[in-house]
Short mmCIF file of C-alpha atoms and ligand atoms in Angstrom, two decimals:
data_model
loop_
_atom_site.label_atom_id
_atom_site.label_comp_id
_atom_site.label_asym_id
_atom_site.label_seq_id
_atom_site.Cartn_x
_atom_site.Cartn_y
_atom_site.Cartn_z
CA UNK A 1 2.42 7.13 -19.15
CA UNK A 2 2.32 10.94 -18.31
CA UNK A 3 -0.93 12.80 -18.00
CA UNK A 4 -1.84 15.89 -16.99
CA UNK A 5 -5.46 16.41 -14.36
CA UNK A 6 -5.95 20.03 -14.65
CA UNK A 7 -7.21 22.22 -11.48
CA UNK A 8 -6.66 25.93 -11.32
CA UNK A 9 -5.53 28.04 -13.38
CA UNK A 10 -3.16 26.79 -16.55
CA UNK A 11 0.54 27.51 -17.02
CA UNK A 12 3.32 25.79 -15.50
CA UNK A 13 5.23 26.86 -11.87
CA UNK A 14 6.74 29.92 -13.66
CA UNK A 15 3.37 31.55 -13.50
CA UNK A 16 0.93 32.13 -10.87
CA UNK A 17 -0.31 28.18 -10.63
CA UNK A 18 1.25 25.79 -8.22
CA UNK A 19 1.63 23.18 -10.06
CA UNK A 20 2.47 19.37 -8.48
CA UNK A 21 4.24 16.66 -10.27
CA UNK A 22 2.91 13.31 -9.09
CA UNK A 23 4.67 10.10 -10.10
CA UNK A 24 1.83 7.03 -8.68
CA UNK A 25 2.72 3.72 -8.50
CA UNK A 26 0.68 2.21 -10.51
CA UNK A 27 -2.86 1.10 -11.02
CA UNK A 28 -1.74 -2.68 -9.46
CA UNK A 29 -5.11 -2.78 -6.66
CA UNK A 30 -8.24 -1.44 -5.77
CA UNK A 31 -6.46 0.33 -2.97
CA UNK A 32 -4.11 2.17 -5.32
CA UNK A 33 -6.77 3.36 -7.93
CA UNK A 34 -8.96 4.67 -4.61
CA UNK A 35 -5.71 6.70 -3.81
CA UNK A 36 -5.41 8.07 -7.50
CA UNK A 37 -8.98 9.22 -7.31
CA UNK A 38 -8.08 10.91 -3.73
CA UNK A 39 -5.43 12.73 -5.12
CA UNK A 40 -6.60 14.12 -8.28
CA UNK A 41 -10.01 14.99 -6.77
CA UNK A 42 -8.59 17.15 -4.30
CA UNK A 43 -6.09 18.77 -6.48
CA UNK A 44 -8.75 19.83 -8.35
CA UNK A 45 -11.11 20.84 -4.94
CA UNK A 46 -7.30 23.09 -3.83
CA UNK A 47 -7.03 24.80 -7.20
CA UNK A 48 -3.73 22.84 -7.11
CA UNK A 49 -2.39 21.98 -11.25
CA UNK A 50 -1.48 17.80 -11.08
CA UNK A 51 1.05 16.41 -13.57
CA UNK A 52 0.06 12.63 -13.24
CA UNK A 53 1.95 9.90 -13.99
CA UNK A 54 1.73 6.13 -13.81
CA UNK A 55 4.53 3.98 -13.05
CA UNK A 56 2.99 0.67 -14.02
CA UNK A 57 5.13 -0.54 -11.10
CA UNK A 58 8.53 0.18 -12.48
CA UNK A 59 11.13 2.28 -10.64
CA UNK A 60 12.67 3.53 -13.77
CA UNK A 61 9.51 5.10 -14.87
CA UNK A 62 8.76 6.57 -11.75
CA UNK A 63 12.58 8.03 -12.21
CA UNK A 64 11.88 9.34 -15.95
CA UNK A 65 8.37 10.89 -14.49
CA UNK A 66 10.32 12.39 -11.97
CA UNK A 67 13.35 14.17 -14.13
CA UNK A 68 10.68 14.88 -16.33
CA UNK A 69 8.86 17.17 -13.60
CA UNK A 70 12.13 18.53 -12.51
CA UNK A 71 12.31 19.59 -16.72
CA UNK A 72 9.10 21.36 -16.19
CA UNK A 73 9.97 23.34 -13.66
CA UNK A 74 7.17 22.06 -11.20
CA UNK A 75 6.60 23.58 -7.56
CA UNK A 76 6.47 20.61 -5.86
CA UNK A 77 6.77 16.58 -6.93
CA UNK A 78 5.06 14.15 -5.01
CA UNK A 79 5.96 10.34 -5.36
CA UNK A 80 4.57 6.90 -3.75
CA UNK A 81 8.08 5.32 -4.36
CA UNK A 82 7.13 1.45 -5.69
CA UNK A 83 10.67 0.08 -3.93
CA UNK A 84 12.70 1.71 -0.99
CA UNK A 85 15.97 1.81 -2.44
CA UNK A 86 17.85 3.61 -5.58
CA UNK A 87 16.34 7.04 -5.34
CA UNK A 88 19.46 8.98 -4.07
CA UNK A 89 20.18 10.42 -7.51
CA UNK A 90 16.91 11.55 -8.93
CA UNK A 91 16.06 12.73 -5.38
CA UNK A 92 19.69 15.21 -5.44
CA UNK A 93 18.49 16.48 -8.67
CA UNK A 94 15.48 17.58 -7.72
CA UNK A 95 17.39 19.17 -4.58
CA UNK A 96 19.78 21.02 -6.97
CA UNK A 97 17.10 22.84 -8.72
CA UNK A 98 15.05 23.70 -5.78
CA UNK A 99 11.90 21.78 -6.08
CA UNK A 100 10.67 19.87 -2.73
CA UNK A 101 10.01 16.23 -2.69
CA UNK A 102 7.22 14.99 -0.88
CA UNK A 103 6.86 10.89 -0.03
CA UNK A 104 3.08 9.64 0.12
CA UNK A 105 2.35 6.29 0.79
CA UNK A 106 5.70 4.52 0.81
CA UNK A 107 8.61 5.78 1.81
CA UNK A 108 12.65 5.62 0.66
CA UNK A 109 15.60 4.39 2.85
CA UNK A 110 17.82 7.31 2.08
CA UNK A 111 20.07 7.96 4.43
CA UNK A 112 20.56 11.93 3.97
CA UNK A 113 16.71 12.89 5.01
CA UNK A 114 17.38 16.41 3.45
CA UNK A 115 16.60 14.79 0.34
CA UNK A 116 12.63 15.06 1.21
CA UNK A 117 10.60 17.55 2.90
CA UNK A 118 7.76 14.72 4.75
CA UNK A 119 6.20 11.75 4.48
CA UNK A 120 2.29 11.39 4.73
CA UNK A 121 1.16 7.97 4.85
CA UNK A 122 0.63 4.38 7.20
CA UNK A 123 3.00 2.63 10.17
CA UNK A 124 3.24 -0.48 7.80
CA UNK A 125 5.22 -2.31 10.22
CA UNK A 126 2.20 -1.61 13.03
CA UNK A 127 -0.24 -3.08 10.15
CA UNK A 128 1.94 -6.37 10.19
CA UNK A 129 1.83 -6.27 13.56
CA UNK A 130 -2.19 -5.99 13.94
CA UNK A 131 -2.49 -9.10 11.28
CA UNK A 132 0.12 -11.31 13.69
CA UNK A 133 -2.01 -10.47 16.84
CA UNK A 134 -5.15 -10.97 15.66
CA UNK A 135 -3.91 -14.62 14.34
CA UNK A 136 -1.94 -15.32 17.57
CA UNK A 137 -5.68 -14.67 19.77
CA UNK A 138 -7.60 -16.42 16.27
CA UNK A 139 -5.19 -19.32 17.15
CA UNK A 140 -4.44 -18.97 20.89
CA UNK A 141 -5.59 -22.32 21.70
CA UNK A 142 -4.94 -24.76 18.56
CA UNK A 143 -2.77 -27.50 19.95
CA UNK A 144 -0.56 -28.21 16.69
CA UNK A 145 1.63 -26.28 14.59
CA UNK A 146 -0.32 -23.82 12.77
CA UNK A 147 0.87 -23.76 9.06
CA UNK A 148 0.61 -20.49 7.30
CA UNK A 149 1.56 -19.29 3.74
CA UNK A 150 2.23 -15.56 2.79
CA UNK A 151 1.35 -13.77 -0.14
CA UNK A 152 3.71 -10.69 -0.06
CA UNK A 153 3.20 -7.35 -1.60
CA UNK A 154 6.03 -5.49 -4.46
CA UNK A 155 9.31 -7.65 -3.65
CA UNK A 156 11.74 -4.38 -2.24
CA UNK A 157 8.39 -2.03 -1.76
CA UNK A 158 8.18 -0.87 2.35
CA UNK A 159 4.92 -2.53 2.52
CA UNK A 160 6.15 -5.44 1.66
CA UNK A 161 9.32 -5.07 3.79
CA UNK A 162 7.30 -4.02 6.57
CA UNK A 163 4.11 -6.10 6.80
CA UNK A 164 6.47 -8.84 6.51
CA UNK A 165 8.22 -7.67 9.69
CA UNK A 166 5.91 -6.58 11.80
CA UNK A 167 3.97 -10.00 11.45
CA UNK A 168 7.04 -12.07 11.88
CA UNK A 169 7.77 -10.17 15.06
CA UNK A 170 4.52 -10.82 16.45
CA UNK A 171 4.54 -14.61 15.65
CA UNK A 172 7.60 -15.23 16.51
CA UNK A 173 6.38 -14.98 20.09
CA UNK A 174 5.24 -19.16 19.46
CA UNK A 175 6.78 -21.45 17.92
CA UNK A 176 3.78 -23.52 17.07
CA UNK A 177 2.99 -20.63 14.35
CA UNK A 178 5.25 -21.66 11.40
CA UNK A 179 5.15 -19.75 7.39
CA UNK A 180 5.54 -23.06 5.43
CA UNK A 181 5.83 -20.78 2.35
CA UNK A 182 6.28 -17.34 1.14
CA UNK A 183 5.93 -15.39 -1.89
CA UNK A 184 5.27 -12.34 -3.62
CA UNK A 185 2.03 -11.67 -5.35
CA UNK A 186 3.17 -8.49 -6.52
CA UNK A 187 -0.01 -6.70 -4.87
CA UNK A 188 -2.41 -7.67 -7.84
CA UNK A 189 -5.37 -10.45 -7.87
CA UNK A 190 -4.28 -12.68 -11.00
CA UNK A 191 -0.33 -12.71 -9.18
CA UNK A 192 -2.58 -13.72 -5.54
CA UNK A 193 -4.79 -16.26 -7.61
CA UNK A 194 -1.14 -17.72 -9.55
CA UNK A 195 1.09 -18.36 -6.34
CA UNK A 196 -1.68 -19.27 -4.26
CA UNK A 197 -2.61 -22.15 -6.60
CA UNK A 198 0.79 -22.95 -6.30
CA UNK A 199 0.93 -22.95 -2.43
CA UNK A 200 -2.19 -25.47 -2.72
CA UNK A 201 -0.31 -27.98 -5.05
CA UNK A 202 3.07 -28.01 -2.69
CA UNK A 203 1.93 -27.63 0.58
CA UNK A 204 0.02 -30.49 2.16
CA UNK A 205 -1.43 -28.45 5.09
CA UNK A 206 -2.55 -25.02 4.94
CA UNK A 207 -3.97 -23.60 7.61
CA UNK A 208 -3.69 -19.56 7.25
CA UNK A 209 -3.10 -17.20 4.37
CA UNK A 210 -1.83 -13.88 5.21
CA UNK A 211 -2.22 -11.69 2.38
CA UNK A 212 0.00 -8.18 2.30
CA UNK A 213 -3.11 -7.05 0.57
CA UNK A 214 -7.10 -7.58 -0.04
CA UNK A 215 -6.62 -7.59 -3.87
CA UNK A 216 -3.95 -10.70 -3.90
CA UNK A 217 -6.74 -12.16 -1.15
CA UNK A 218 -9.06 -12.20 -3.37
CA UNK A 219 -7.19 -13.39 -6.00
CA UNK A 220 -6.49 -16.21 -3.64
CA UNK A 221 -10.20 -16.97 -2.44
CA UNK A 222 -10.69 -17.65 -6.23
CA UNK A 223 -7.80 -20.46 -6.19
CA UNK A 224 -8.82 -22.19 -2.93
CA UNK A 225 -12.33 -22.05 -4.30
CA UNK A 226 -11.46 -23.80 -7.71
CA UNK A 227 -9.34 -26.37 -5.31
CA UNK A 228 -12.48 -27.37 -3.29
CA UNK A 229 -11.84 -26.18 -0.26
CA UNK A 230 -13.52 -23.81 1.50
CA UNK A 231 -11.80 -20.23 2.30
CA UNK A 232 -12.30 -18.52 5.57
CA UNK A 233 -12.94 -21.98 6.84
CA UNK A 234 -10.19 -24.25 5.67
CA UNK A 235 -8.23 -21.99 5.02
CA UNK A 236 -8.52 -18.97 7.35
CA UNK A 237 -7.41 -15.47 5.62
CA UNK A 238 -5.97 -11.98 6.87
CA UNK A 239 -5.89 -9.00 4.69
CA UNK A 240 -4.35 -5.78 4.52
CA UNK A 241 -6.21 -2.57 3.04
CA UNK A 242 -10.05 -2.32 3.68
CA UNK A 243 -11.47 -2.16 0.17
CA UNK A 244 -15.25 -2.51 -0.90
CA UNK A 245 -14.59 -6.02 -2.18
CA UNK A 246 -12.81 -7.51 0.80
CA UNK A 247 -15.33 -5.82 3.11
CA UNK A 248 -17.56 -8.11 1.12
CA UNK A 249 -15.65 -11.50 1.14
CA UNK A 250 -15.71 -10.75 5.09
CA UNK A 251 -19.14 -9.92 5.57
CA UNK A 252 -19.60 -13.53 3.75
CA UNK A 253 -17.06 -15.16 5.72
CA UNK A 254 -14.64 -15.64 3.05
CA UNK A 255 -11.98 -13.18 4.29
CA UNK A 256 -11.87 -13.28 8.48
CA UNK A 257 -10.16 -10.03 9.25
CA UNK A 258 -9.35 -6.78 7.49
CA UNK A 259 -6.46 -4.35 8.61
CA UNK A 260 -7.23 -1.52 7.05
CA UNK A 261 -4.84 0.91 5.23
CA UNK A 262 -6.03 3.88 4.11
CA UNK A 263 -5.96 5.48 0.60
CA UNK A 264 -7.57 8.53 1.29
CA UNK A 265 -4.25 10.68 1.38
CA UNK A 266 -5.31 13.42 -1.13
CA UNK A 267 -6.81 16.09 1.01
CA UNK A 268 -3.76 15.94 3.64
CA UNK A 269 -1.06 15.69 0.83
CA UNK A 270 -2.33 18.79 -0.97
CA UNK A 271 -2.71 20.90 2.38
CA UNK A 272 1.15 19.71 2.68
CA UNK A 273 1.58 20.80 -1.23
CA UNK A 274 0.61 24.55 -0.01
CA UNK A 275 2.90 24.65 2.80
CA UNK A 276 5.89 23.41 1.49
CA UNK A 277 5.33 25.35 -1.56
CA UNK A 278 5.43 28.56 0.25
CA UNK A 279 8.70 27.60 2.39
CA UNK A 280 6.59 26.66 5.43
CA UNK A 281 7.95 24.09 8.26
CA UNK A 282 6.13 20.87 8.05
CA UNK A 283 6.27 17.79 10.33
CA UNK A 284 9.21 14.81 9.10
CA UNK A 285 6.26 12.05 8.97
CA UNK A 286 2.53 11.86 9.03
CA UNK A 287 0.61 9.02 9.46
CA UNK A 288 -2.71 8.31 8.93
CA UNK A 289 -5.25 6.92 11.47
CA UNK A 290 -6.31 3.45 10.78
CA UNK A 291 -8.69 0.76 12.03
CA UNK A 292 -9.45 -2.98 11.80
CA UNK A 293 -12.31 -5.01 10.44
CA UNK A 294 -13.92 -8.36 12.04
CA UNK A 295 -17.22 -9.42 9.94
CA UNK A 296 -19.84 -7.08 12.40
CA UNK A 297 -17.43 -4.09 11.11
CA UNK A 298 -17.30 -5.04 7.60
CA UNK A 299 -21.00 -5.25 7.91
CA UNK A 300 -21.59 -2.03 9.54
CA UNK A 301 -18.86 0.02 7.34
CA UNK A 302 -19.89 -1.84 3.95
CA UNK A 303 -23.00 0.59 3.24
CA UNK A 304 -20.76 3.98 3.82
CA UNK A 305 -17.50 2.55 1.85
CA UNK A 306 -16.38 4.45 -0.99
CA UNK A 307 -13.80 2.18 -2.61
O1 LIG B 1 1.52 1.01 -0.51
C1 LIG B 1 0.25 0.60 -0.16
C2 LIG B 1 -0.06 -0.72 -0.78
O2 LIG B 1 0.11 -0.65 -2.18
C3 LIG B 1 -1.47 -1.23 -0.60
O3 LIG B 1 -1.64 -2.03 0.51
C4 LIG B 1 -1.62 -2.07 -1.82
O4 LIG B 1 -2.91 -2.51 -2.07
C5 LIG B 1 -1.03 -1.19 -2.81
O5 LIG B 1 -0.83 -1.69 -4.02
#
């Protein structure tokens, strides 16, 4: 699915318009359509021409978008890479005919970090991390084993990978805490609202649903909902993002913490477009300042929250 978001001045990188190649993900969350939005919008506000493409969560599209830009001659190509691994080749060509690579959002696990001029986007790991401590104080003083089932993000993605991690790192600190099952949700509601219903017909006691994400939360809400239980009471829940809706499930208890990840990345990405496009230094890795959300902050952010 290629498209093409004009800003600036037509023509292709031959003539006087820097044009960006930008192969997204997909359009799998709330999250992810909120970072679209970011980046075309502030193409447009830079005078900056966007080749858009959509992945639909499939590395060899994101690949074919990719050679595709490299066809066109682009001045830079941007990519949120939906798995870490395989993008050695693609990444060489693009080397070989001179066009720099940017990563936004997820990153690669090349090995040869010539390959890639930056990468703008969230410690994932440090996001795991924030959704393990805030479960180890939630739980600081139950008695018995605390049962908890995981809902992980895009199996190989470096959220996934990472959340994953950085939460198992932090539990790992008590034995007590113990993931009676894990799987992935893929990072979309209907896949959260699917293996959730399974977790509820294996698993006798559930105590805590980490989510990798709000949209496979809420997916999940709907499932423990339809089973008759109560979520955010029976079943405690921890999310990853920060979107509109899971602001709202907290505000009404239904969600009981929020790390947020944010989407925002166009305004940053295409100031890092300019520079790299005219040969300039940039830093190796960027990361973006994030927060956390009990229900007073949902509360207080929900009337200013754009996505
Ligand atoms: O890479 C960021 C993750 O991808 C977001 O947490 C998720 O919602 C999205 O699909």
């Amino acid at each position: 699915l290629l498209l093409t978001a004009c800003g600036g001045g037509g023509g292709t990188s031959g003539g006087g318009a820097l044009t960006l190649g930008f192969a997204q993900v997909g359009a799998e969350s709330g999250w992810r359509t909120a970072n679209t939005k970011s980046i075309q919008e502030s193409a447009k506000a830079a005078g900056i021409e966007l080749k858009f493409s959509d992945a639909q969560q499939k590395q060899e599209n994101q690949i074919a978008a990719i050679r595709s830009y490299i066809q066109q001659k682009v001045k830079v190509i941007a990519f949120s890479p939906v798995v870490e691994s395989g993008w050695d080749t693609v990444l060489k060509e693009a080397k070989t005919a001179n066009i720099p690579v940017i990563l936004t959002d997820r990153a690669v696990d090349s090995a040869d970090k010539t390959l890639y001029k930056t990468f703008l986007g969230s410690d994932f790991v440090a996001e795991g991390k924030k959704a393990g401590e805030w479960l180890a104080k939630e739980f600081g003083s139950a008695t018995g084993d605390v049962s908890i089932v995981e809902l992980q993000g895009t199996t190989g993605s470096a959220p996934a990978n990472d959340r994953k991690k950085g939460f198992a790192d932090v539990i790992a600190s008590n034995p007590k805490f113990k993931v009676v099952a894990s799987q992935t949700g893929e990072f979309t509601r209907a896949k959260g609202k699917e293996v959730m219903e399974a977790f509820l017909k294996s698993q006798p006691k559930i105590d805590v649903l980490y989510a990798h994400n709000d949209d496979m939360a809420l997916g999940a809400i709907e499932a423990i909902e339809a089973a008759g239980k109560v979520p955010g009471k029976d079943i405690k829940i921890v999310s990853v993002d920060g979107v509109r809706d899971a602001l709202q499930a907290l505000a009404d208890g239904k969600i009981n913490h929020v790390v947020e990840c944010n989407p925002l990345l166009g305004p940053q990405l295409m100031d890092l477009v300019k520079k790299v496009a005219a040969g300039e230094q940039v830093p190796p890795r960027i990361e973006t300042t994030e927060t956390e959300f009990d229900q007073a902050a949902a509360k207080a952010a929900l009337p200013q929250r754009q996505y």
